PDB file of C-alpha atoms in Angstrom:
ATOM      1  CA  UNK A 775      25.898 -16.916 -51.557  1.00 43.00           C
ATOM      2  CA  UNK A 776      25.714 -13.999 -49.257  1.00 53.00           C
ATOM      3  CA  UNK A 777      25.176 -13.853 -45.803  1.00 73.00           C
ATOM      4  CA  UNK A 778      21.808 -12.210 -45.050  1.00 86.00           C
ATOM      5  CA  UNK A 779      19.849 -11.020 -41.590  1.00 93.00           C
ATOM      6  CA  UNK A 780      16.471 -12.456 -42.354  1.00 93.00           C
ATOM      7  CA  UNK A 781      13.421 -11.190 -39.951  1.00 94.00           C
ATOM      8  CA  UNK A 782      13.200 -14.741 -38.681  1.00 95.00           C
ATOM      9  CA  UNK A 783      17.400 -14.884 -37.498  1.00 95.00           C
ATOM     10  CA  UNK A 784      17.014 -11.466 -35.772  1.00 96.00           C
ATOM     11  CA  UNK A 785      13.943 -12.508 -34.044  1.00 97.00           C
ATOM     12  CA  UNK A 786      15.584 -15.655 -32.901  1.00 97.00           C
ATOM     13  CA  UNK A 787      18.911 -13.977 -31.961  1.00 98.00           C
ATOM     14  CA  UNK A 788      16.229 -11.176 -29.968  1.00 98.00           C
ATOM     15  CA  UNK A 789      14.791 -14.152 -28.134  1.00 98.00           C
ATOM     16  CA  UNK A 790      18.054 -15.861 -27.353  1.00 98.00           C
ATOM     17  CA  UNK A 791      19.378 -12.533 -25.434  1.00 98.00           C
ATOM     18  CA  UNK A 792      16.199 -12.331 -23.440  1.00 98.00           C
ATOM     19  CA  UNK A 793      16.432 -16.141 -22.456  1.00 98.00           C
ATOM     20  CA  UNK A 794      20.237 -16.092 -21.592  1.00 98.00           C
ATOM     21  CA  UNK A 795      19.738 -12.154 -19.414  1.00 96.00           C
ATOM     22  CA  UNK A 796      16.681 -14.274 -17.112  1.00 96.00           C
ATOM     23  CA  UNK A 797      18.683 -16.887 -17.106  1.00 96.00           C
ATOM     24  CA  UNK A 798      21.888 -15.025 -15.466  1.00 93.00           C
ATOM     25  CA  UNK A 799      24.513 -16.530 -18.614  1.00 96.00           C
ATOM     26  CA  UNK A 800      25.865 -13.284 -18.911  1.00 95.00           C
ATOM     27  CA  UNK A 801      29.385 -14.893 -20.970  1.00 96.00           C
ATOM     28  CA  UNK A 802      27.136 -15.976 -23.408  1.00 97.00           C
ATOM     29  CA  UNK A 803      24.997 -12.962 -23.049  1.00 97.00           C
ATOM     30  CA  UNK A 804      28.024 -10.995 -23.801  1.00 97.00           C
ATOM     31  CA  UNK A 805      29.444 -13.089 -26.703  1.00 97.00           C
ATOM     32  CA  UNK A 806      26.371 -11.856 -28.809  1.00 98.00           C
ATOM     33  CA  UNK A 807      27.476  -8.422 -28.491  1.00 98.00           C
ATOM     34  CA  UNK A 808      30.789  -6.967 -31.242  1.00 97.00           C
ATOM     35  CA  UNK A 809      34.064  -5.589 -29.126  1.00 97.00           C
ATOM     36  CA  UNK A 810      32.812  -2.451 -30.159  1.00 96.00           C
ATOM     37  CA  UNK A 811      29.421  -2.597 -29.409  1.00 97.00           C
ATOM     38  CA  UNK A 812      27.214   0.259 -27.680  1.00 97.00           C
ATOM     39  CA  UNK A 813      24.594  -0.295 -25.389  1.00 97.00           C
ATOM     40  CA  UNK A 814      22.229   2.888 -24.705  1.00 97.00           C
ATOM     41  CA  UNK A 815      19.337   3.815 -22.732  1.00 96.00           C
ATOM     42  CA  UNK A 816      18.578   7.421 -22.898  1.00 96.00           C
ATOM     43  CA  UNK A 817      17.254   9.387 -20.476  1.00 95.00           C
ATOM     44  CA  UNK A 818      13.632  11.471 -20.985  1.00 95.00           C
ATOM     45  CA  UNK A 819      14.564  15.551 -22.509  1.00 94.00           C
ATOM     46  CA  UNK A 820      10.681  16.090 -21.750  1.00 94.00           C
ATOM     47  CA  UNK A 821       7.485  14.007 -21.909  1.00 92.00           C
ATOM     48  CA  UNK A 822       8.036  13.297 -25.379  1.00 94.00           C
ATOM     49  CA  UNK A 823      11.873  13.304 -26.554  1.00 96.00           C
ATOM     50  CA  UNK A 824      14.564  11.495 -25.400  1.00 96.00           C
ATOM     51  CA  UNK A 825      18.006  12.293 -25.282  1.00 96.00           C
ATOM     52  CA  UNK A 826      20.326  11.908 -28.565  1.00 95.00           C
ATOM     53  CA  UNK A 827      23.671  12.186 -27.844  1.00 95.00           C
ATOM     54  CA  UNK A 828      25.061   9.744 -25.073  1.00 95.00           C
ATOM     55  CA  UNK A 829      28.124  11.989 -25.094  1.00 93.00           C
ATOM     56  CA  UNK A 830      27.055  14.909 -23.937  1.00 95.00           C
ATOM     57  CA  UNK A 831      23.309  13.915 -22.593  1.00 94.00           C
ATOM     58  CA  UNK A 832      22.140  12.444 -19.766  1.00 94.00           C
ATOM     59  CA  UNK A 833      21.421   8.288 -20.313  1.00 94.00           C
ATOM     60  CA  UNK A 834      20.071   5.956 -17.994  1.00 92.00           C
ATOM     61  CA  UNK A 835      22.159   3.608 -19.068  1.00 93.00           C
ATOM     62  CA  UNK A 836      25.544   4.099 -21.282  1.00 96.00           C
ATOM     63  CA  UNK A 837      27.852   1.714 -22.586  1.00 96.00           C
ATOM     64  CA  UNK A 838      30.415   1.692 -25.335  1.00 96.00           C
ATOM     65  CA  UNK A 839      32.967  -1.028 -25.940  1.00 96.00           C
ATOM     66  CA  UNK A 840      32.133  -4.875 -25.177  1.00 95.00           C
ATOM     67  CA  UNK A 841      34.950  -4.735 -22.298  1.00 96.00           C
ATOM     68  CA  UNK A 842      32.913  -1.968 -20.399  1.00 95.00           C
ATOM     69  CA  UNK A 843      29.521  -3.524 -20.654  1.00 94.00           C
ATOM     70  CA  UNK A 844      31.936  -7.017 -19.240  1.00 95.00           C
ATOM     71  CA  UNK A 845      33.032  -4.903 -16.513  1.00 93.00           C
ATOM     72  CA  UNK A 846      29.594  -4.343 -15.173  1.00 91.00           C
ATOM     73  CA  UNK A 847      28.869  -8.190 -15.588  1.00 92.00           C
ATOM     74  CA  UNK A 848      32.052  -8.954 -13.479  1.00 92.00           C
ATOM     75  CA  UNK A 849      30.391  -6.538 -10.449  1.00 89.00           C
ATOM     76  CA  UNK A 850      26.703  -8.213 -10.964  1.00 87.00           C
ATOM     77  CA  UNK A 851      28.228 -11.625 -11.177  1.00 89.00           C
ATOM     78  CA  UNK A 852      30.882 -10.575  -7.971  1.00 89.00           C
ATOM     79  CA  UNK A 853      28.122  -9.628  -5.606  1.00 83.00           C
ATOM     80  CA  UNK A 854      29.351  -6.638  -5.007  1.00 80.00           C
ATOM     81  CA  UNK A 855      26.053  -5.001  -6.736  1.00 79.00           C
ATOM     82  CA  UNK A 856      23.785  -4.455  -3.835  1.00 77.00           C
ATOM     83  CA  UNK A 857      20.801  -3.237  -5.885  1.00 74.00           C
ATOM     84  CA  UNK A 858      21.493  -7.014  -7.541  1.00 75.00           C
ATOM     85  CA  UNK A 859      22.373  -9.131  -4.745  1.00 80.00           C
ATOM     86  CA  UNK A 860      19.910 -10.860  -4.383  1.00 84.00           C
ATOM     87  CA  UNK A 861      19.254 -10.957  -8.431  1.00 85.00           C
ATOM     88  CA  UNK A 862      16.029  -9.919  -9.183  1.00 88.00           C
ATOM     89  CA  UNK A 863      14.222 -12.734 -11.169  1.00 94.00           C
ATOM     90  CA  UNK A 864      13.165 -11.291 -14.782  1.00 95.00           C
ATOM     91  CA  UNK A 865      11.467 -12.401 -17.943  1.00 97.00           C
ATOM     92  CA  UNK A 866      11.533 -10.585 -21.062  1.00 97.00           C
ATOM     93  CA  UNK A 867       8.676 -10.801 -23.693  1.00 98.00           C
ATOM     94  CA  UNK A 868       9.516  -9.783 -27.084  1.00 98.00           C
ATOM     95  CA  UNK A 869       7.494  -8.703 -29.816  1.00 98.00           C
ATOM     96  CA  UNK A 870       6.645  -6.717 -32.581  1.00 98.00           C
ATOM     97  CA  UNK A 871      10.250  -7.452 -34.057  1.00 97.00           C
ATOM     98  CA  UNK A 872      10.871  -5.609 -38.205  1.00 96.00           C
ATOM     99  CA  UNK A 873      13.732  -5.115 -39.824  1.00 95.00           C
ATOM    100  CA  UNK A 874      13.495  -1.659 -40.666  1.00 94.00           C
ATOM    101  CA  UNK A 875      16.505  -1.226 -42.578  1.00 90.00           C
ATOM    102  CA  UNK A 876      19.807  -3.443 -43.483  1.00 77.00           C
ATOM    103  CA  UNK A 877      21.933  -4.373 -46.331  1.00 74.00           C
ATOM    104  CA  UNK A 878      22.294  -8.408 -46.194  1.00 75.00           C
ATOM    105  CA  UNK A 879      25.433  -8.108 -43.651  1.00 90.00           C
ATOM    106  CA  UNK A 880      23.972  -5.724 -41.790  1.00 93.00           C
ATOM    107  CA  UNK A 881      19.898  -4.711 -40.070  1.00 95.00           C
ATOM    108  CA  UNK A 882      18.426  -2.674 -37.784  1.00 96.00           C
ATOM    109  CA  UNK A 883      16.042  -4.264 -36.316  1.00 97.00           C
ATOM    110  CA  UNK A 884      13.079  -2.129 -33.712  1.00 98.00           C
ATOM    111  CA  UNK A 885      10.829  -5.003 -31.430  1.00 98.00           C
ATOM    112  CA  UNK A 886       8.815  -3.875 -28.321  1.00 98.00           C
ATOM    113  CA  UNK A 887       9.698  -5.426 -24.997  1.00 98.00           C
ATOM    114  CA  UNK A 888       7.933  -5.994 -21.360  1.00 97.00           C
ATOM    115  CA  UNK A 889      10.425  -7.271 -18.807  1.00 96.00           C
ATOM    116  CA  UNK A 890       8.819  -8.484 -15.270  1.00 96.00           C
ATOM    117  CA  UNK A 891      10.958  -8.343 -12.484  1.00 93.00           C
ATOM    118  CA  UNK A 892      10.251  -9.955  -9.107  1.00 93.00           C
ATOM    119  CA  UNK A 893      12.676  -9.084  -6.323  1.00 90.00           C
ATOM    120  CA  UNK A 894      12.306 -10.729  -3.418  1.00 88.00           C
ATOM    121  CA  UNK A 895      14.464  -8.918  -0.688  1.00 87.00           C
ATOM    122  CA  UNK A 896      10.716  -6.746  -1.171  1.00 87.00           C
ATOM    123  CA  UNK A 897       8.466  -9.694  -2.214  1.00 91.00           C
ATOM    124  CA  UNK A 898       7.585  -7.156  -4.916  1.00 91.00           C
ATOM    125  CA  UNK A 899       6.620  -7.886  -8.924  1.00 93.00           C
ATOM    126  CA  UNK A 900       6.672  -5.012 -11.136  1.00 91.00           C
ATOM    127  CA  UNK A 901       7.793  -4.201 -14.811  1.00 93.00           C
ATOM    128  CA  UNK A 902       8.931  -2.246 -17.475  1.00 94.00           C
ATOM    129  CA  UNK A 903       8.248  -2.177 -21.171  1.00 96.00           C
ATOM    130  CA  UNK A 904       9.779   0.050 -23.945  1.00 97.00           C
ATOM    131  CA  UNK A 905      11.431  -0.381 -27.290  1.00 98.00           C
ATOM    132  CA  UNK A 906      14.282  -1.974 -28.558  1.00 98.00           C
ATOM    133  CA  UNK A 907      16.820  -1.086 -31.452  1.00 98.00           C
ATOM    134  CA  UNK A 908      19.029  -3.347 -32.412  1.00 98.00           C
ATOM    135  CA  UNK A 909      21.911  -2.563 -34.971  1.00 97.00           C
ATOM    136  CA  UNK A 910      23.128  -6.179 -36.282  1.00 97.00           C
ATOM    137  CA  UNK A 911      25.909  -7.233 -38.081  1.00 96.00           C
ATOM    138  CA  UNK A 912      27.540 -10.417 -39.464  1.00 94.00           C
ATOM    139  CA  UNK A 913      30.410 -11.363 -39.167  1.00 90.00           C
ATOM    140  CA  UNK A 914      32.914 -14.577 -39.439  1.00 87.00           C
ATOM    141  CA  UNK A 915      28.662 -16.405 -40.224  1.00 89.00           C
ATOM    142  CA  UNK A 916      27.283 -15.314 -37.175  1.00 94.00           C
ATOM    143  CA  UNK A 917      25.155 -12.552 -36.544  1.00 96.00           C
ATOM    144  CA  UNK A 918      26.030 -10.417 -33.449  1.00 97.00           C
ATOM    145  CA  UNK A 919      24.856  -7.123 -31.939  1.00 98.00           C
ATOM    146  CA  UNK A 920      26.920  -3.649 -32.795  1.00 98.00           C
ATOM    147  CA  UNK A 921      24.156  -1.458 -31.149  1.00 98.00           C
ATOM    148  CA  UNK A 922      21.566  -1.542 -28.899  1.00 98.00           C
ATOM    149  CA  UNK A 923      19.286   0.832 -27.860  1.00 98.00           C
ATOM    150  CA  UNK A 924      16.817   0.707 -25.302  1.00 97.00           C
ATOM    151  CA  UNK A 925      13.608   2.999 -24.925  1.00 97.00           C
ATOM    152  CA  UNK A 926      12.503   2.721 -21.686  1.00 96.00           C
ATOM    153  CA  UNK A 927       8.939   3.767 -21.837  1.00 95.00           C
ATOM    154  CA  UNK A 928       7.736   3.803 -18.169  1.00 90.00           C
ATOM    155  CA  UNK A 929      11.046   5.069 -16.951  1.00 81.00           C
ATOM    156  CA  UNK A 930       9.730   6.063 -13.292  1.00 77.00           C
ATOM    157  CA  UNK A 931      10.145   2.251 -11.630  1.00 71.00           C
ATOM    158  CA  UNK A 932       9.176   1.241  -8.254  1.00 70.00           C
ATOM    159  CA  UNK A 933      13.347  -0.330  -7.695  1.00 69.00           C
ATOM    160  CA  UNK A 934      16.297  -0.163  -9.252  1.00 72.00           C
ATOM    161  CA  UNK A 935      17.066  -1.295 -12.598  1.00 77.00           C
ATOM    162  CA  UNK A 936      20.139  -2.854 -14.217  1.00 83.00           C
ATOM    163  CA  UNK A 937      21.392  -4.612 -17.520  1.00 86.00           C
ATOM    164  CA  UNK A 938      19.669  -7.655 -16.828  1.00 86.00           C
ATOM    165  CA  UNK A 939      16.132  -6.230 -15.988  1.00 85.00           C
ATOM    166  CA  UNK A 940      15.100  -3.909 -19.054  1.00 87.00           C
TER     167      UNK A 940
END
């Protein structure tokens, strides 16, 4: 028997990252993600486009390699973050989650997202929504994230953002 991404694992794994980033377990947060994992939130070309190359664009938000993504984890976690000290306290809503393409070990897998955020340094509730792309893999019978991309829809937010809170 091979191992296959079904629609209902990836929306469970989807729903287990949002519970365990508003929840603050970052470790285990992280442990869904492959070593050499990217994590990508373009920037906006123009009121239409987004950027397409994290290498030589500008991103919102650009990881590559699990150990960099754990490095900003360690500063969050530290307090050393001002923008996250206090943490702001999220919760993610996901939906609309398809596999749009795979090949048993491996899916990619689009869902929409709203995240609400309430920090309360400012006693102020806002959110974001956008679009998620996941690229899963499986491997050792666990599925695990190799890429993630976030499209940050309403990209002009009242505070500032981090991994936690989109």
């Amino acid at each position: 028997m091979s191992a296959t991404i079904t629609l209902e694992a990836a929306k469970a794994l989807l729903h287990r990252e949002a519970y365990l980033l508003d929840t603050w377990q970052f470790n285990a947060w992280l442990e869904l993600y492959l070593p050499d994992m990217e994590f990508w939130m373009p920037a906006w070309r123009d009121e239409v486009t987004t950027t397409q190359d994290p290498d030589c664009e500008l991103s919102l938000i650009y990881y590559k390699g699990r150990r960099n993504l754990e490095d900003r984890v360690m500063r969050l976690t530290s307090g050393h973050s001002t923008a996250s000290t206090p943490p702001a306290r999220v919760l993610h809503m996901i939906s609309n989650v398809e596999i749009i393409s795979g090949n048993r070990p491996t899916a990619e897998v689009r869902s929409a997202f709203v995240c609400h955020r309430h920090d309360t340094r400012m006693n102020r509730t806002d959110y974001v929504f956008g679009r998620y792309e996941h690229h899963l893999r499986m491997e050792e019978g666990r599925i695990r994230i190799a890429r993630k991309k976030i499209i940050l829809l309403n990209d002009v937010i009242a505070t500032s953002s981090d991994i936690y809170s989109i």
